[in-house]
PDB file of C-alpha atoms in Angstrom:
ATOM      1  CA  UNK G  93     -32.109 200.044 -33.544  1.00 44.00           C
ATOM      2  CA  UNK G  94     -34.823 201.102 -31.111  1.00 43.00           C
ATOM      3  CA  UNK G  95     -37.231 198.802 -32.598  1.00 41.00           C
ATOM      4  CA  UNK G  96     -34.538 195.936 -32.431  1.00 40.00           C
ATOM      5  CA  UNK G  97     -34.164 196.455 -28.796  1.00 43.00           C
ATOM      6  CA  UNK G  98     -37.633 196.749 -28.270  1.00 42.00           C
ATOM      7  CA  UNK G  99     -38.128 193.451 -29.733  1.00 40.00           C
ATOM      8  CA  UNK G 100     -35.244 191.890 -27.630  1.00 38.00           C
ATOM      9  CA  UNK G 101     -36.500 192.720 -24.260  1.00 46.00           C
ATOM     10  CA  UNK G 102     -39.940 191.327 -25.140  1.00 41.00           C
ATOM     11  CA  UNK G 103     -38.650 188.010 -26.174  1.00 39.00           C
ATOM     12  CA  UNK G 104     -36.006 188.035 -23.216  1.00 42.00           C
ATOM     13  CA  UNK G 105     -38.614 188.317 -20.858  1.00 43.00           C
ATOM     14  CA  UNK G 106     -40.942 185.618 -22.554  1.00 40.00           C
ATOM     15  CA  UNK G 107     -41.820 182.344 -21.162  1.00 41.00           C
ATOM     16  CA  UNK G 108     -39.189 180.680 -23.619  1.00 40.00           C
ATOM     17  CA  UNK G 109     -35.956 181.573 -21.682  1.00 41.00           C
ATOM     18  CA  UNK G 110     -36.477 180.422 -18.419  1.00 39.00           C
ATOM     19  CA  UNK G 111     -33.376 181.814 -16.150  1.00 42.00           C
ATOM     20  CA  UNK G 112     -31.671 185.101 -16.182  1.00 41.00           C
ATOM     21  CA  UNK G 113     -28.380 183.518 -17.137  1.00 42.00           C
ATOM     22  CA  UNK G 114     -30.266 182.670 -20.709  1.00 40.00           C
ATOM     23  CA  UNK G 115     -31.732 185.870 -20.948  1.00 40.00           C
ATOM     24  CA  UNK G 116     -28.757 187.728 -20.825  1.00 37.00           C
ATOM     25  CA  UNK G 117     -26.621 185.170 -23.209  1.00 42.00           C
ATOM     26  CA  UNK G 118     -29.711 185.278 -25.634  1.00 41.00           C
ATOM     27  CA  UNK G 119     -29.649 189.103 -25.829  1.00 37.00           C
ATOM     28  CA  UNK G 120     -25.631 189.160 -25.925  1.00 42.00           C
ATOM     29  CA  UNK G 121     -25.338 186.827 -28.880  1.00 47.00           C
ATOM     30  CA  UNK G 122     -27.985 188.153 -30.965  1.00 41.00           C
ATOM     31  CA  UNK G 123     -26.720 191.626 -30.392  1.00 37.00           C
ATOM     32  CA  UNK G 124     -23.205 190.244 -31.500  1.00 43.00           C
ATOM     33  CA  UNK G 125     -23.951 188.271 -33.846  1.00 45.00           C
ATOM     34  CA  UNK G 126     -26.581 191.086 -35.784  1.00 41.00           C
ATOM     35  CA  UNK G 127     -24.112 193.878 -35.036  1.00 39.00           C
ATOM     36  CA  UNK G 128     -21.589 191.755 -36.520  1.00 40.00           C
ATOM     37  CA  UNK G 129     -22.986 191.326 -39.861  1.00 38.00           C
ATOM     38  CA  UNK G 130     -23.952 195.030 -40.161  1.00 36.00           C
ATOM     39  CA  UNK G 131     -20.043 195.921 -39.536  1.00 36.00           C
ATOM     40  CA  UNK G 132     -18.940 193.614 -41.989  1.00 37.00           C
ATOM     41  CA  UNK G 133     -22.036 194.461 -44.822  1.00 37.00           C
ATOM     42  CA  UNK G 134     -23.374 197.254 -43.749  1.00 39.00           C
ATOM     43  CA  UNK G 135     -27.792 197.994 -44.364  1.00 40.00           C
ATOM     44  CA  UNK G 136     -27.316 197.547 -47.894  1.00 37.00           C
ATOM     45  CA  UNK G 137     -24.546 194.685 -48.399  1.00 42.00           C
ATOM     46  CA  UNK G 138     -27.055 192.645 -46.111  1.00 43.00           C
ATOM     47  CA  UNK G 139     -29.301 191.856 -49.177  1.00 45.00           C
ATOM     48  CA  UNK G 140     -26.587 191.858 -51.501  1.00 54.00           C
ATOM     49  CA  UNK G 141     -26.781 188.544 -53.849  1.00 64.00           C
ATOM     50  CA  UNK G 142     -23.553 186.378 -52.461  1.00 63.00           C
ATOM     51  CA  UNK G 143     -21.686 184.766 -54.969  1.00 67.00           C
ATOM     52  CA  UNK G 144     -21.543 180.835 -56.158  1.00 70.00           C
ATOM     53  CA  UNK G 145     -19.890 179.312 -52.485  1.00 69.00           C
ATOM     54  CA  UNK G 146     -20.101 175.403 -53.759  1.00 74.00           C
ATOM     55  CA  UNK G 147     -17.550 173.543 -55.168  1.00 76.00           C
ATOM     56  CA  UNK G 148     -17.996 172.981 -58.760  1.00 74.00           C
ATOM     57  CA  UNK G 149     -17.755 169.506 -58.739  1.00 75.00           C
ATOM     58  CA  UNK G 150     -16.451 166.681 -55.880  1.00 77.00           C
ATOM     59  CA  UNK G 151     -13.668 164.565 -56.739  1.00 78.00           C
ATOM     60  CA  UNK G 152     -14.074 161.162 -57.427  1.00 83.00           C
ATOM     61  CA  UNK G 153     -10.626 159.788 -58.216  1.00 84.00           C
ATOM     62  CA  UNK G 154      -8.028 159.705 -55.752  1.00 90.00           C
ATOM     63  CA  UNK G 155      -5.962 161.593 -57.959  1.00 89.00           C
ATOM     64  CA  UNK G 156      -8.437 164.149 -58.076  1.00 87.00           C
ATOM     65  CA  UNK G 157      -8.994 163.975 -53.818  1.00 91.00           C
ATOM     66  CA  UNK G 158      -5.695 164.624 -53.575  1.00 93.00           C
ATOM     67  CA  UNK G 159      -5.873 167.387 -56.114  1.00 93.00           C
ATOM     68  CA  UNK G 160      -7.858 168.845 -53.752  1.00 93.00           C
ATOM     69  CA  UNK G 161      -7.116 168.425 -50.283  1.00 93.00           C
ATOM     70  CA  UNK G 162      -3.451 169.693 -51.505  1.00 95.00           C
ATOM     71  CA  UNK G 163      -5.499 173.025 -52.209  1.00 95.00           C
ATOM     72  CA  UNK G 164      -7.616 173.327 -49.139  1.00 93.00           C
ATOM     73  CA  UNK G 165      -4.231 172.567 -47.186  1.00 94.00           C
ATOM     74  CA  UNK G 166      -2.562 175.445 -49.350  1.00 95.00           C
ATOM     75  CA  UNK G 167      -5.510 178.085 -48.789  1.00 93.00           C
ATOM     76  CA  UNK G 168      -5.251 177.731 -45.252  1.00 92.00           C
ATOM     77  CA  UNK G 169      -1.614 178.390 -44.959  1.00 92.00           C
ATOM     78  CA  UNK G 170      -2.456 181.645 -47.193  1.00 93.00           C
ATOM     79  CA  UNK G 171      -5.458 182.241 -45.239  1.00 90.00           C
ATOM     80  CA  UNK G 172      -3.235 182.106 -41.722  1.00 89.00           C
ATOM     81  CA  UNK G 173      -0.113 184.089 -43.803  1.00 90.00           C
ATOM     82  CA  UNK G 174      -2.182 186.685 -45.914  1.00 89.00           C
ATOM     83  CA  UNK G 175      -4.973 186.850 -44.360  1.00 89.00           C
ATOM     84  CA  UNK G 176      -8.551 186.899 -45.893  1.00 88.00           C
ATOM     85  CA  UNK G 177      -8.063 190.049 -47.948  1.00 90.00           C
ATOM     86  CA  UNK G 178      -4.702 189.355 -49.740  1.00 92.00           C
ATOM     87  CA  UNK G 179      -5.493 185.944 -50.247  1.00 91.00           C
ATOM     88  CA  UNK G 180      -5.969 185.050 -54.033  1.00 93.00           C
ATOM     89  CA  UNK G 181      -6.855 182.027 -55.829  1.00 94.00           C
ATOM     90  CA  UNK G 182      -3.944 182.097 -57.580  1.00 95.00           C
ATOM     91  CA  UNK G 183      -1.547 182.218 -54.467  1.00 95.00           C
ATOM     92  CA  UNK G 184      -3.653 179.387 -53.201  1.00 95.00           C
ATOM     93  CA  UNK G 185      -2.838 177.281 -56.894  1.00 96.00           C
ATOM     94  CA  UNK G 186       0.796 178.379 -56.500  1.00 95.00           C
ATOM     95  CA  UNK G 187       1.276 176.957 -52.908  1.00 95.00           C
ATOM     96  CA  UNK G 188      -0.836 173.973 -53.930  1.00 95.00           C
ATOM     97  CA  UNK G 189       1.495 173.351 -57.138  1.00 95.00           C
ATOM     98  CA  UNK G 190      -1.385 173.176 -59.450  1.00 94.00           C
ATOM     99  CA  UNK G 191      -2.746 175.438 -61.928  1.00 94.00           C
ATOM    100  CA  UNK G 192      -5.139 178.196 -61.476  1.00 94.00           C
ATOM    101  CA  UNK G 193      -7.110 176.566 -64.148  1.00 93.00           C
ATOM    102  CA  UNK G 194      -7.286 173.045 -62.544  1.00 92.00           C
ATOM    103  CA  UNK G 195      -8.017 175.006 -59.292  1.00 93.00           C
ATOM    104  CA  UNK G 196     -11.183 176.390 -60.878  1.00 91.00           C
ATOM    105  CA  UNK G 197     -12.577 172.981 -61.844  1.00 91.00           C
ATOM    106  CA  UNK G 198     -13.141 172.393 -58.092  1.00 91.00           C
ATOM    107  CA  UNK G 199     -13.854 175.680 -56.664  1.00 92.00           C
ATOM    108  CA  UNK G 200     -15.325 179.013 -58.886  1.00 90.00           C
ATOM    109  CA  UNK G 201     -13.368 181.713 -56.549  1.00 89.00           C
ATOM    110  CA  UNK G 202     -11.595 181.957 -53.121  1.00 90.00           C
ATOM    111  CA  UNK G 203     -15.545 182.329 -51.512  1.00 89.00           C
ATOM    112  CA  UNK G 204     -15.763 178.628 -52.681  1.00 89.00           C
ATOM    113  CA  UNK G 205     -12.842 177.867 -50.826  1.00 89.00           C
ATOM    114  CA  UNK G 206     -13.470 179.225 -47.552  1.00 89.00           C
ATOM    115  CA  UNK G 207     -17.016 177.953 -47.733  1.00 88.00           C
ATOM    116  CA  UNK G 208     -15.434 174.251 -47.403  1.00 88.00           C
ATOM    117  CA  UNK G 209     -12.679 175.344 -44.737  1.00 88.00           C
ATOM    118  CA  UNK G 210     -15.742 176.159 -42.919  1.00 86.00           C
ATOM    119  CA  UNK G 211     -18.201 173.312 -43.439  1.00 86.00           C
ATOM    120  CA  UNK G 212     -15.146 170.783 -42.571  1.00 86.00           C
ATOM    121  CA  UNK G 213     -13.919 172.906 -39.574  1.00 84.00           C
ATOM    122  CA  UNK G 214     -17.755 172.581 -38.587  1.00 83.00           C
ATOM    123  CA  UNK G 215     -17.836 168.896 -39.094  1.00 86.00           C
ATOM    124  CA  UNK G 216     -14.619 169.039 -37.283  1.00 85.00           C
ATOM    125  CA  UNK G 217     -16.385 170.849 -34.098  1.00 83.00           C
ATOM    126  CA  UNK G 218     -19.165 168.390 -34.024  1.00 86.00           C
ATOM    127  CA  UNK G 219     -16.798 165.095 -34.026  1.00 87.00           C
ATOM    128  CA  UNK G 220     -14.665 166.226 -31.353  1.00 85.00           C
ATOM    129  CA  UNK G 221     -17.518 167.453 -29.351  1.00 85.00           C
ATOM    130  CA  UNK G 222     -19.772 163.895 -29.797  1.00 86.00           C
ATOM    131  CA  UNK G 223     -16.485 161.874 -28.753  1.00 86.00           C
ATOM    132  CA  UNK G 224     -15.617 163.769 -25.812  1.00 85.00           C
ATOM    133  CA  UNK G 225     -19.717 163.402 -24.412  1.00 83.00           C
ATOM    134  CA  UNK G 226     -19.682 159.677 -25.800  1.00 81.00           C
ATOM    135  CA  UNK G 227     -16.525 158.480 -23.968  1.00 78.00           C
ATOM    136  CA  UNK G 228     -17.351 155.918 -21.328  1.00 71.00           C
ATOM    137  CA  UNK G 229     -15.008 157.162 -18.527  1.00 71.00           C
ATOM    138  CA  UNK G 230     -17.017 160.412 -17.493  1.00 74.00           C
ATOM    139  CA  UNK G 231     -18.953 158.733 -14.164  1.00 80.00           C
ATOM    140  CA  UNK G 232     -20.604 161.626 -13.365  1.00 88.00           C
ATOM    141  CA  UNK G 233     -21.954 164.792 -15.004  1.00 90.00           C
ATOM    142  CA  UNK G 234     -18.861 166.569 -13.659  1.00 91.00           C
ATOM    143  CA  UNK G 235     -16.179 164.746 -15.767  1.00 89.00           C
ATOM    144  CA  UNK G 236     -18.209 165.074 -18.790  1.00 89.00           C
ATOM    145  CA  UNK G 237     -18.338 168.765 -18.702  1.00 90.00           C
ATOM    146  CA  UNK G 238     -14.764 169.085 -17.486  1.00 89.00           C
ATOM    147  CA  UNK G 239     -14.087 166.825 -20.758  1.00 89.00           C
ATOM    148  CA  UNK G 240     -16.289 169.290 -23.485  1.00 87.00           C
ATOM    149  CA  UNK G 241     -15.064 171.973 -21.605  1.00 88.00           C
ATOM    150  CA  UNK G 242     -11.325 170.950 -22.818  1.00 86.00           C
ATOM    151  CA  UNK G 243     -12.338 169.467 -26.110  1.00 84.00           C
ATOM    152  CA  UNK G 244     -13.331 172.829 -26.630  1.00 80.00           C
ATOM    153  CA  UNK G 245     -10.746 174.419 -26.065  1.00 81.00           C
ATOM    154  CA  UNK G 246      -8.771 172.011 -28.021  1.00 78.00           C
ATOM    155  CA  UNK G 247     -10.463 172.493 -31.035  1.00 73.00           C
ATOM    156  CA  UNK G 248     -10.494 176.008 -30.671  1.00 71.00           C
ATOM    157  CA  UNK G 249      -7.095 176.119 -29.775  1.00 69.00           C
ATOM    158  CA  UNK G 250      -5.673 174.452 -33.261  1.00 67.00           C
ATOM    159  CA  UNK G 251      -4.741 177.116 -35.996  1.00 70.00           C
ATOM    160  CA  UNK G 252      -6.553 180.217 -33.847  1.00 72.00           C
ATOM    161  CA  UNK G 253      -5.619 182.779 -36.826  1.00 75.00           C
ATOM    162  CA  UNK G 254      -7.761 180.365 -39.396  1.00 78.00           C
ATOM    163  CA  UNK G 255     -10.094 180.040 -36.537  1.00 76.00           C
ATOM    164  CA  UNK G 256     -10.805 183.766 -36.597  1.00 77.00           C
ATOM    165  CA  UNK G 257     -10.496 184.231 -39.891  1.00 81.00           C
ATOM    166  CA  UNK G 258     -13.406 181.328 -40.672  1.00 78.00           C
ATOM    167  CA  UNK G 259     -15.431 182.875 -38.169  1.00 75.00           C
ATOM    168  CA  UNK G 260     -15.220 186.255 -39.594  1.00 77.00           C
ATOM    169  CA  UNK G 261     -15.789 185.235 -43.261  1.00 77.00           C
ATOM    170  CA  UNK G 262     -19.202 183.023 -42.187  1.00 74.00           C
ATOM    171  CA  UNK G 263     -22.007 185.316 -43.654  1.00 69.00           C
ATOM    172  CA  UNK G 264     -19.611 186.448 -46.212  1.00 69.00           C
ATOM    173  CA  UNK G 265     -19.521 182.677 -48.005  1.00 71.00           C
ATOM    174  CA  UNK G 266     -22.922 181.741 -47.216  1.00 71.00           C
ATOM    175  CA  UNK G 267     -22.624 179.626 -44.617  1.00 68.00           C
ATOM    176  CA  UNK G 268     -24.496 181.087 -41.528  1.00 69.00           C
ATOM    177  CA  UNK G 269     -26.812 177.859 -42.279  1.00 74.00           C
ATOM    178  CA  UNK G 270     -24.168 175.754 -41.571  1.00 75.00           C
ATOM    179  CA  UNK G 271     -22.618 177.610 -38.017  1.00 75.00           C
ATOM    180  CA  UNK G 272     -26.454 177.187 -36.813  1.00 79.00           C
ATOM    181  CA  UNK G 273     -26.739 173.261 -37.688  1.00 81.00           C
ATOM    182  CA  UNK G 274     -23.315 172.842 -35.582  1.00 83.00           C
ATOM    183  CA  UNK G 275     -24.325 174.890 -32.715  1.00 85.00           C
ATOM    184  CA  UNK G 276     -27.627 172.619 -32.775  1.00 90.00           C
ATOM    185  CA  UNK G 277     -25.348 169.211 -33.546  1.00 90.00           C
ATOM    186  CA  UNK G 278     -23.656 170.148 -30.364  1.00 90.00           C
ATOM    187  CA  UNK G 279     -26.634 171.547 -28.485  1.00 92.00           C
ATOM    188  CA  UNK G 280     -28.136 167.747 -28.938  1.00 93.00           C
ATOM    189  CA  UNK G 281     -25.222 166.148 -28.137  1.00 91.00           C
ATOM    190  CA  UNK G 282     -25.172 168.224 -24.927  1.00 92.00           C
ATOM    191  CA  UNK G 283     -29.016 167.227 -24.516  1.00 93.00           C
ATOM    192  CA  UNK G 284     -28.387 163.740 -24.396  1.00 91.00           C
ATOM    193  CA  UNK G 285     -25.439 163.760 -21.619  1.00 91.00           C
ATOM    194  CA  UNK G 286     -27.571 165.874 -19.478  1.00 92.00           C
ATOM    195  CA  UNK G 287     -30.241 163.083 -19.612  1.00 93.00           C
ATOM    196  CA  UNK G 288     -28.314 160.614 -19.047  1.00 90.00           C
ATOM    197  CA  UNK G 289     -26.865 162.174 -15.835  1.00 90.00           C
ATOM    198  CA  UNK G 290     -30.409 163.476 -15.112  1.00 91.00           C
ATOM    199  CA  UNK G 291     -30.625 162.115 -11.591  1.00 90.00           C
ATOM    200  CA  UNK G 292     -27.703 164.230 -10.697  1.00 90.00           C
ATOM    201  CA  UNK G 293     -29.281 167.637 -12.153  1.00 90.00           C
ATOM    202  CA  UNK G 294     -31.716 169.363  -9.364  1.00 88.00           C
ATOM    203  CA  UNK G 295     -35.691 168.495 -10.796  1.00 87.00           C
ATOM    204  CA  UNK G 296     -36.700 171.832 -12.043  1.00 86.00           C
ATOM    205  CA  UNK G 297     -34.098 172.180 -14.800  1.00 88.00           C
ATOM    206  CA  UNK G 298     -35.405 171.974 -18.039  1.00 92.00           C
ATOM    207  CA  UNK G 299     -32.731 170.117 -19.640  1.00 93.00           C
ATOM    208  CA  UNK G 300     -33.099 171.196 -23.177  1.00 95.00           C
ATOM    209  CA  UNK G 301     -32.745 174.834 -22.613  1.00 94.00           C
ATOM    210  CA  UNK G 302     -30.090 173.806 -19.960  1.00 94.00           C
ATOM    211  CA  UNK G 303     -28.696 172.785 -22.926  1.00 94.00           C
ATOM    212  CA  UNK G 304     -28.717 175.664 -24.828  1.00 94.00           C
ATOM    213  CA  UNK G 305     -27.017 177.610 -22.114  1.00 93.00           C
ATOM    214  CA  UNK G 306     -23.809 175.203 -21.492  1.00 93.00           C
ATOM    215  CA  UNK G 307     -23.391 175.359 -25.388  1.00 91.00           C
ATOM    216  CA  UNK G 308     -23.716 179.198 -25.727  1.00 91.00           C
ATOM    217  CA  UNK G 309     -21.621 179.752 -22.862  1.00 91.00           C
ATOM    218  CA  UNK G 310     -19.074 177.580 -23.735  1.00 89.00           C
ATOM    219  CA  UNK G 311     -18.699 178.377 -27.219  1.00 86.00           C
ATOM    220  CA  UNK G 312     -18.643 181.902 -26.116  1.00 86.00           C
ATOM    221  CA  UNK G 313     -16.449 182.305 -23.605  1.00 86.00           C
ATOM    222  CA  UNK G 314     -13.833 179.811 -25.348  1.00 81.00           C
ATOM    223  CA  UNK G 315     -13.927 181.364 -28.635  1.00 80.00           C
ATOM    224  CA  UNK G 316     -13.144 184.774 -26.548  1.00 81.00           C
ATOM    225  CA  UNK G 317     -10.604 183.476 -25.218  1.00 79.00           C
ATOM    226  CA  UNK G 318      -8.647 182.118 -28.562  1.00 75.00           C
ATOM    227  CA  UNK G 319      -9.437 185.246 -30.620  1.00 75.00           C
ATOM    228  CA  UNK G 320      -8.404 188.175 -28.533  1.00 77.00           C
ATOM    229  CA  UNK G 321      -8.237 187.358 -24.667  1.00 79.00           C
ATOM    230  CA  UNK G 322      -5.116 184.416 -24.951  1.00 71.00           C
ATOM    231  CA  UNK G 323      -4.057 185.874 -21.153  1.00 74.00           C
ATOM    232  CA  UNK G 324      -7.175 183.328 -20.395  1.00 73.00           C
ATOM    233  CA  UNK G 325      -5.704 180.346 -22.164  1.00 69.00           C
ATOM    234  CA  UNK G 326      -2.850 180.582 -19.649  1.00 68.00           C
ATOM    235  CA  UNK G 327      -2.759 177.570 -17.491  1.00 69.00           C
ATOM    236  CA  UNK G 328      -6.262 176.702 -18.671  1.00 77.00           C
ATOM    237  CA  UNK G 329      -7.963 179.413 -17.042  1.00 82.00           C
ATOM    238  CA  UNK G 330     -10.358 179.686 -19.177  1.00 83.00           C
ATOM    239  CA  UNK G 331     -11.270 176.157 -18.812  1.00 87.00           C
ATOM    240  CA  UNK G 332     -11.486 176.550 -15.008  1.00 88.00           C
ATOM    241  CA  UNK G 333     -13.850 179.464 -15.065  1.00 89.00           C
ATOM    242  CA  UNK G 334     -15.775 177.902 -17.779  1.00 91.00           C
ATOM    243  CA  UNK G 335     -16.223 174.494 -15.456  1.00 92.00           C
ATOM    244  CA  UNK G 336     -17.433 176.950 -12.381  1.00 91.00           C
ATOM    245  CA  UNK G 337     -19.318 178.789 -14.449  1.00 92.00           C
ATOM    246  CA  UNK G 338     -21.232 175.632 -16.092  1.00 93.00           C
ATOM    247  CA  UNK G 339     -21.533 173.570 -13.248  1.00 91.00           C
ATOM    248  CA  UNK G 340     -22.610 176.416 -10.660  1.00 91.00           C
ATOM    249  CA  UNK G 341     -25.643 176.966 -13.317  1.00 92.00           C
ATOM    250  CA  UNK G 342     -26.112 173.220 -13.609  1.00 92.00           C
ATOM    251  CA  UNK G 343     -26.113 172.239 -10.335  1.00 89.00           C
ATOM    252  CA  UNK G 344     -28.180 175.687  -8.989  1.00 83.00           C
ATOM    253  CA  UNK G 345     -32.481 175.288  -8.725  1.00 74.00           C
ATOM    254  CA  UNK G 346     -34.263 178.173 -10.064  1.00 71.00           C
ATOM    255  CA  UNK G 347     -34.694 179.368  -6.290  1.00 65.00           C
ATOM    256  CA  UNK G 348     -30.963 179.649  -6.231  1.00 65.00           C
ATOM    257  CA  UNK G 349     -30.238 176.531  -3.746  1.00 65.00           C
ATOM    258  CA  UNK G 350     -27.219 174.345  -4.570  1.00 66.00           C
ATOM    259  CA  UNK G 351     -27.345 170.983  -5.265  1.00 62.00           C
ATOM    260  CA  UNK G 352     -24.414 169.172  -4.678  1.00 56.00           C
TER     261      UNK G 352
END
């Protein structure tokens, strides 16, 4: 642990994070996020070998696709009713109305089967964020970020028990590859807004680690808000202080004057 934080506050105060505000969400995710999968593994489950995650085989009929979308919509109503835990394949066959055998041509175990809840809800994420930056309406930088702000929130907002429960079960089904391509996916399409609206950003922002910041503060502070502090989703609060949090970084020069 002492070497860990050693480490941390040499990279946090390395060229590479420009502004405070990065420092300290750099430090605060990797803390969570390491600490994370040391509660759920512990030293020793961390090199443990995972078992098969992929579907067996993709369906090519659309008998077959609807073979198994029936059973991805059937494990996550067990998922959100059981929970992880008490979830079984067989519970998932039973809600689907298929056999456990015909259940196990598509997916080995129920690892397999949360593995693709969380690849689509990924792909889901990534959609919803590049339509919400992409929409034509936002005139200024302002609307844009008010509009991924709620987008969001909206996507975090649908099925916030699977939510969790996807989040949770990440490093368990081998898919911390695939949470780190969306938060990049999203980090681009962030990127790409913020250079359009460029002229309306003070000079000295870097606009690829700005960035990084609106997308780890924004995932952050939503996802916070849908697992275990819903008080904030109250008359979009969270949304509001997310907006004033975002912008007063965005539109702030790194000798603290305002742009506006």
């Amino acid at each position: 642990m002492k070497l860990l934080m050693e480490t941390l506050c040499v990279v946090a105060d390395s060229d590479m994070l420009i502004t405070p505000v990065f420092r300290l969400i750099f430090v605060s995710n990797y803390v969570t996020k390491h600490s994370h999968l040391l509660f759920a593994f512990g030293k020793s489950g961390m090199s443990r070998r995972l078992p098969d995650t992929n579907p067996r085989k993709l369906p090519r009929q659309e008998r077959s696709k609807a073979t198994v979308e029936a059973i991805l919509i059937a494990a996550t109503q067990v998922l959100i009713e059981d929970g992880y835990e008490r979830a079984t394949t067989a519970r998932v066959a039973e809600r689907a109305g298929v056999s456990v055998g015909s259940l196990y041509q598509y997916f080995p175990n129920k690892e397999a089967l949360v593995g693709t809840l969380v690849e689509r809800h990924a792909d889901e994420i990534v959609t919803i964020m590049h339509r919400a930056l992409r929409d034509s309406a936002h005139r200024t930088l302002a609307d844009g970020i008010r509009a991924v702000i709620r987008a969001g929130a909206e996507a975090h907002r649908i099925q916030p028990i699977l939510h969790k429960i996807l989040y949770e079960q990440v490093p368990r089904v081998g898919r911390l590859g695939k949470a780190m391509d969306t938060h990049r996916k999203v980090t681009a399409e962030i990127e790409g807004f913020l250079r359009i609206h460029a002229n309306e950003l003070p000079a000295d922002h870097d606009l690829a680690t700005a960035a990084i910041v609106v997308e780890t503060a924004l995932e952050a502070l939503v996802h916070k808000a849908v697992i275990d502090r819903h008080e904030l989703l109250v008359e979009d609060l969270v949304e509001q202080e997310t907006f004033r949090l975002i912008t007063g970084y965005l539109f702030t020069t790194s000798q603290g004057e305002v742009r506006v």
